Coordinates of C-alpha atoms in Angstrom, one line a residue:
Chain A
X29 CA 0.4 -35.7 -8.0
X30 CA 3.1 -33.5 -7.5
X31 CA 4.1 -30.2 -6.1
X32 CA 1.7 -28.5 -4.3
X33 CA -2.1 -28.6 -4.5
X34 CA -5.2 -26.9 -3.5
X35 CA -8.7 -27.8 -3.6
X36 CA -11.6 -26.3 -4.4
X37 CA -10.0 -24.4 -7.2
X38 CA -13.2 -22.2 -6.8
X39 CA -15.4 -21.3 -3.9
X40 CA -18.5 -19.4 -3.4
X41 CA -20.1 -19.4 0.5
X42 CA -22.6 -17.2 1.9
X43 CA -21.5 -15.1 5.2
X44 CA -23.3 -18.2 7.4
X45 CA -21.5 -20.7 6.0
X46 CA -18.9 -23.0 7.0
X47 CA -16.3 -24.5 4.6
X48 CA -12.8 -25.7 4.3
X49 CA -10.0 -25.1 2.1
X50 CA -7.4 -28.0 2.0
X51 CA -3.9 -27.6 0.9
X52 CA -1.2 -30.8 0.0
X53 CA 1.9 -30.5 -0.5
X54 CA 4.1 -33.8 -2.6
X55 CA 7.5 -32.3 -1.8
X56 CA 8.3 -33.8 1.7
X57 CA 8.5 -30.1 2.9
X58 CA 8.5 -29.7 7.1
X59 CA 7.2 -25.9 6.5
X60 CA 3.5 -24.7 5.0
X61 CA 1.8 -21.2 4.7
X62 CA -1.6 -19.9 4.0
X63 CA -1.4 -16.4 2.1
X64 CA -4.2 -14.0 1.0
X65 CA -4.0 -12.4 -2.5
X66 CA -6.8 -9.6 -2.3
X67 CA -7.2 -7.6 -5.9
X68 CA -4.2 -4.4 -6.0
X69 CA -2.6 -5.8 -2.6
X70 CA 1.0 -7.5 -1.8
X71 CA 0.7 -11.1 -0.7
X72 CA -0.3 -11.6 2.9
X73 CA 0.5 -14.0 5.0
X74 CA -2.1 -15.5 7.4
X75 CA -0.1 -18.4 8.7
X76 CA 2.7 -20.4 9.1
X77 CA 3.2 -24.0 10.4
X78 CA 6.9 -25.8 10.8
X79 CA 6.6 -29.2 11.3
X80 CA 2.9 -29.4 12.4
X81 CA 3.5 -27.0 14.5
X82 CA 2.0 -22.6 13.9
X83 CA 4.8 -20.4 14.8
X84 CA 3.2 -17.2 13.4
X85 CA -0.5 -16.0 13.0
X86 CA -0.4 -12.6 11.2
X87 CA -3.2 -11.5 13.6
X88 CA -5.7 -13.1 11.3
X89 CA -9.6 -13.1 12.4
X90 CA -10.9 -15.9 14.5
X91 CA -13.3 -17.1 11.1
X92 CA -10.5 -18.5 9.4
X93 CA -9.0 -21.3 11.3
X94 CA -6.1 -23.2 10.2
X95 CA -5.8 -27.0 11.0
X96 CA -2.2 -29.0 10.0
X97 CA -3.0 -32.7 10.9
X98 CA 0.3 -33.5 9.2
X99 CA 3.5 -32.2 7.4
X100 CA 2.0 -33.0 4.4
X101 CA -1.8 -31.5 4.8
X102 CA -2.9 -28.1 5.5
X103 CA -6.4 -27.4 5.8
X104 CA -7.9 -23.4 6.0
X105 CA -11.5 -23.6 8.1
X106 CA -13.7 -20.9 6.9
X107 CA -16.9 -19.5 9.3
X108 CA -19.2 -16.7 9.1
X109 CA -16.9 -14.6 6.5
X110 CA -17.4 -11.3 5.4
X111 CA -17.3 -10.0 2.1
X112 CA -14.1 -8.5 2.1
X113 CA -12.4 -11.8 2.5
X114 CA -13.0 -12.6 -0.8
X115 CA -9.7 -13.4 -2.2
X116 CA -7.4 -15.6 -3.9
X117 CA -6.0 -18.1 -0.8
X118 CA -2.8 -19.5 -1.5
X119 CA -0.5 -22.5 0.1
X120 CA 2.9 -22.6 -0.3
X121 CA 5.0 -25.1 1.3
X122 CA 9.0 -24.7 2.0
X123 CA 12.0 -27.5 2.7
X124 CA 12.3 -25.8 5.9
X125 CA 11.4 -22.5 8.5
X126 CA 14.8 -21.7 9.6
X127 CA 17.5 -20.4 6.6
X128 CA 17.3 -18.5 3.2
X129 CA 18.8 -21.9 1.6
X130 CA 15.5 -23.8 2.9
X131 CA 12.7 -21.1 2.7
X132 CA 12.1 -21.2 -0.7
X133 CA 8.5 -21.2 -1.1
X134 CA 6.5 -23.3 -3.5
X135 CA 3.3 -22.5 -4.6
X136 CA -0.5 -23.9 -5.1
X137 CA -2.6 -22.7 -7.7
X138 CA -4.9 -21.4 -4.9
X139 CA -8.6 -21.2 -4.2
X140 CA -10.6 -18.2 -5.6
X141 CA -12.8 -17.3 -3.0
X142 CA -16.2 -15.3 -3.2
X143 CA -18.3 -14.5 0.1
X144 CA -22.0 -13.2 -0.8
Chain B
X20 CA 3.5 0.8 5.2
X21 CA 4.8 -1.3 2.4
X22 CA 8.2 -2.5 2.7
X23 CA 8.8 -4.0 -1.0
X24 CA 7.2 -1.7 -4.2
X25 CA 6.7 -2.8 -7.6
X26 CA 6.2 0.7 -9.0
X27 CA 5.4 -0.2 -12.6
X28 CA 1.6 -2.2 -12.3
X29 CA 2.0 -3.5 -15.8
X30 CA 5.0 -3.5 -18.9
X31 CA 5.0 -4.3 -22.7
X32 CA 8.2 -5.2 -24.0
X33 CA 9.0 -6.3 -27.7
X34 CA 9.3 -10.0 -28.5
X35 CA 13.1 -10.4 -28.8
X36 CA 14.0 -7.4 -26.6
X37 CA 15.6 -7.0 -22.8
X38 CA 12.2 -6.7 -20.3
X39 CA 13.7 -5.0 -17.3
X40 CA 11.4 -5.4 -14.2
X41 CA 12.3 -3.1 -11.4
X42 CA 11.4 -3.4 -7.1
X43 CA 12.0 -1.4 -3.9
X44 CA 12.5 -1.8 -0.4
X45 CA 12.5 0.0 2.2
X46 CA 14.8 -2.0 4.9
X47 CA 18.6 -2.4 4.9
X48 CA 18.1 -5.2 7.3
X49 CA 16.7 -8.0 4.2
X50 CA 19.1 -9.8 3.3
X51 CA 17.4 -12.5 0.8
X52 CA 15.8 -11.5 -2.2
X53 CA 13.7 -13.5 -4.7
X54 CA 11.6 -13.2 -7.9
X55 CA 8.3 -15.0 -8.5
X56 CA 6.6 -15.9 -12.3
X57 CA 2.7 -16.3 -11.8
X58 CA 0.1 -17.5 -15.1
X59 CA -3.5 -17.1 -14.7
X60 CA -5.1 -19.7 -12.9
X61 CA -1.9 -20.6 -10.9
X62 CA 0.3 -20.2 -7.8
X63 CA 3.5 -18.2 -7.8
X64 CA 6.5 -20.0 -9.3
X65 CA 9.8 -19.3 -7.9
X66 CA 12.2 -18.1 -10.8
X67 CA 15.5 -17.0 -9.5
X68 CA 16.9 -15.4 -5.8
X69 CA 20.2 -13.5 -5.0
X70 CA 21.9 -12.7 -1.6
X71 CA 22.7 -9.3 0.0
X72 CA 26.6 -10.3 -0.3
X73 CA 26.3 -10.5 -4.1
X74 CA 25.3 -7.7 -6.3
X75 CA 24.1 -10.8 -9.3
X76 CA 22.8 -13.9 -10.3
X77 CA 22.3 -14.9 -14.0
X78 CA 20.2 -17.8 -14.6
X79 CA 20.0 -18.2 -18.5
X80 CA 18.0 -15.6 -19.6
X81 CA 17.1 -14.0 -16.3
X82 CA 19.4 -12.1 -14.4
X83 CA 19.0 -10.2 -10.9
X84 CA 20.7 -7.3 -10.2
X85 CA 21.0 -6.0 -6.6
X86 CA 21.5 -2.0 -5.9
X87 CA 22.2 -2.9 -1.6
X88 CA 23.1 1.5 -1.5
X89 CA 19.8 2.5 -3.4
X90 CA 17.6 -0.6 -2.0
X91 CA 16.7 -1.6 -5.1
X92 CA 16.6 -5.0 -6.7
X93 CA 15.8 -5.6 -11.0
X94 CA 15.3 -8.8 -12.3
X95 CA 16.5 -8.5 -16.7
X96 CA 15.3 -11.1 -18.9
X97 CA 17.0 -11.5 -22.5
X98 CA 15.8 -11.9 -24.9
X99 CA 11.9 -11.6 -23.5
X100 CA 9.7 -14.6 -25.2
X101 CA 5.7 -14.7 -25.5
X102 CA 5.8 -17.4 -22.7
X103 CA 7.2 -14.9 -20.6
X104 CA 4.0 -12.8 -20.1
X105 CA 3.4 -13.1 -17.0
X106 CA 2.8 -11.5 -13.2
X107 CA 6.4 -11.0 -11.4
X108 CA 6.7 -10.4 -7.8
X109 CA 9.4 -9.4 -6.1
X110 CA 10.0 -10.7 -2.4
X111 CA 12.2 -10.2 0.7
X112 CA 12.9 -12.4 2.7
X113 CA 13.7 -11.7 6.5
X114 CA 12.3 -13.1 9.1
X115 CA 9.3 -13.9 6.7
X116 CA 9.3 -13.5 2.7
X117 CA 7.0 -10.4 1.6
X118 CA 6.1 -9.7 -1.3
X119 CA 5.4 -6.7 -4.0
X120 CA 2.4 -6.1 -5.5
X121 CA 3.8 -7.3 -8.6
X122 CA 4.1 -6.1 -12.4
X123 CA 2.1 -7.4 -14.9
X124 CA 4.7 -8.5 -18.1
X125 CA 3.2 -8.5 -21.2
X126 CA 5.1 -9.5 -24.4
X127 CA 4.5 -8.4 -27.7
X128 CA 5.2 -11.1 -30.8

């Protein structure tokens, strides 16, 4: 496997469920992000870990909970959503947090989410 | 308020001819700019990037132009292929890369 990848590509959860999205990135990157891609919007950014670390929450809701075990992993947590949070989630992973020559961002395919 | 604006949702450019993709921002404090490709079914590729301190960057067929007095940033590609139709986004970044809404590129064989 290379670059970065996402799993499930698709997901479909009732407003009581729980679920997780997991993101993993091949490129021995120290930075990862979780964006939200909503229909006719920019992309958002949720969150933002450097070296296992969150330095930014984008004052996202309590019901999505982010979880990076390792440089490598990052995992979205998902609990009693609405349906506006349907989306496309997207990880991206960068060499580093700290200048423009290490912040390029690199891309999952993302996880097409649907709350019912 | 949005800071970067892709104007133009959608563009259909002739196989063979220049496809000119065009983005706005609003702050004279970002100093990093980059374009983003995205297919269907996929994540945002990174294409090409330029630097406030530079008004250009050619990469092949893609060149970025960067307007620092009108805030404005293009992104050229020559001669525009079928394999380019694609979503572009523009992005800033500052303290954290934002993005347009992007411009749906459409190619016409």
């Amino acid at each position: 496997e290379t670059g970065v990848t996402q799993t499930p590509r698709h997901l479909v959860m009732g407003m009581t469920n729980k679920k997780s999205l997991k993101c993993e990135q091949h490129l021995g990157h120290n930075a990862m992000y979780w964006y939200k891609q909503s229909a006719k919007k920019p992309l958002e950014l949720m969150f933002v870990y450097n070296f296992k670390e969150q330095t930014e929450n984008n004052s996202v809701p309590s019901r999505f909970s982010p979880e990076c075990p390792n440089s490598s992993h990052l995992f979205l947590h998902l609990h009693t959503l609405q349906p506006e949070d349907s989306a496309l989630y997207l990880c991206a992973s960068s060499q580093d947090r700290g200048g423009v020559d290490t912040d390029t961002q690199y891309f999952g395919p993302g996880t097409r989410l649907t709350v019912l | 308020d949005q800071q970067v604006k892709q104007n133009s949702p959608s563009l259909s450019v002739q196989e063979g001819r220049i496809s000119i993709l065009n983005c706005d921002y609003t702050n004279s404090m970002f100093d990093y700019f980059l374009w983003y490709k995205k297919y269907p079914a996929e994540g945002p590729t990174f294409l090409i990037s330029i630097s406030s301190i530079k008004d250009k960057n050619e990469d092949g067929r893609f060149t970025v132009f960067l307007n620092k007095s009108a805030k404005h940033l293009s992104l050229h590609i020559v001669p525009s292929q079928p394999g380019d139709s694609a979503v572009y986004f523009c992005a800033v970044l500052n303290e954290k890369l934002t993005f347009g809404t992007g411009t749906r590129l459409t190619i016409i064989p």
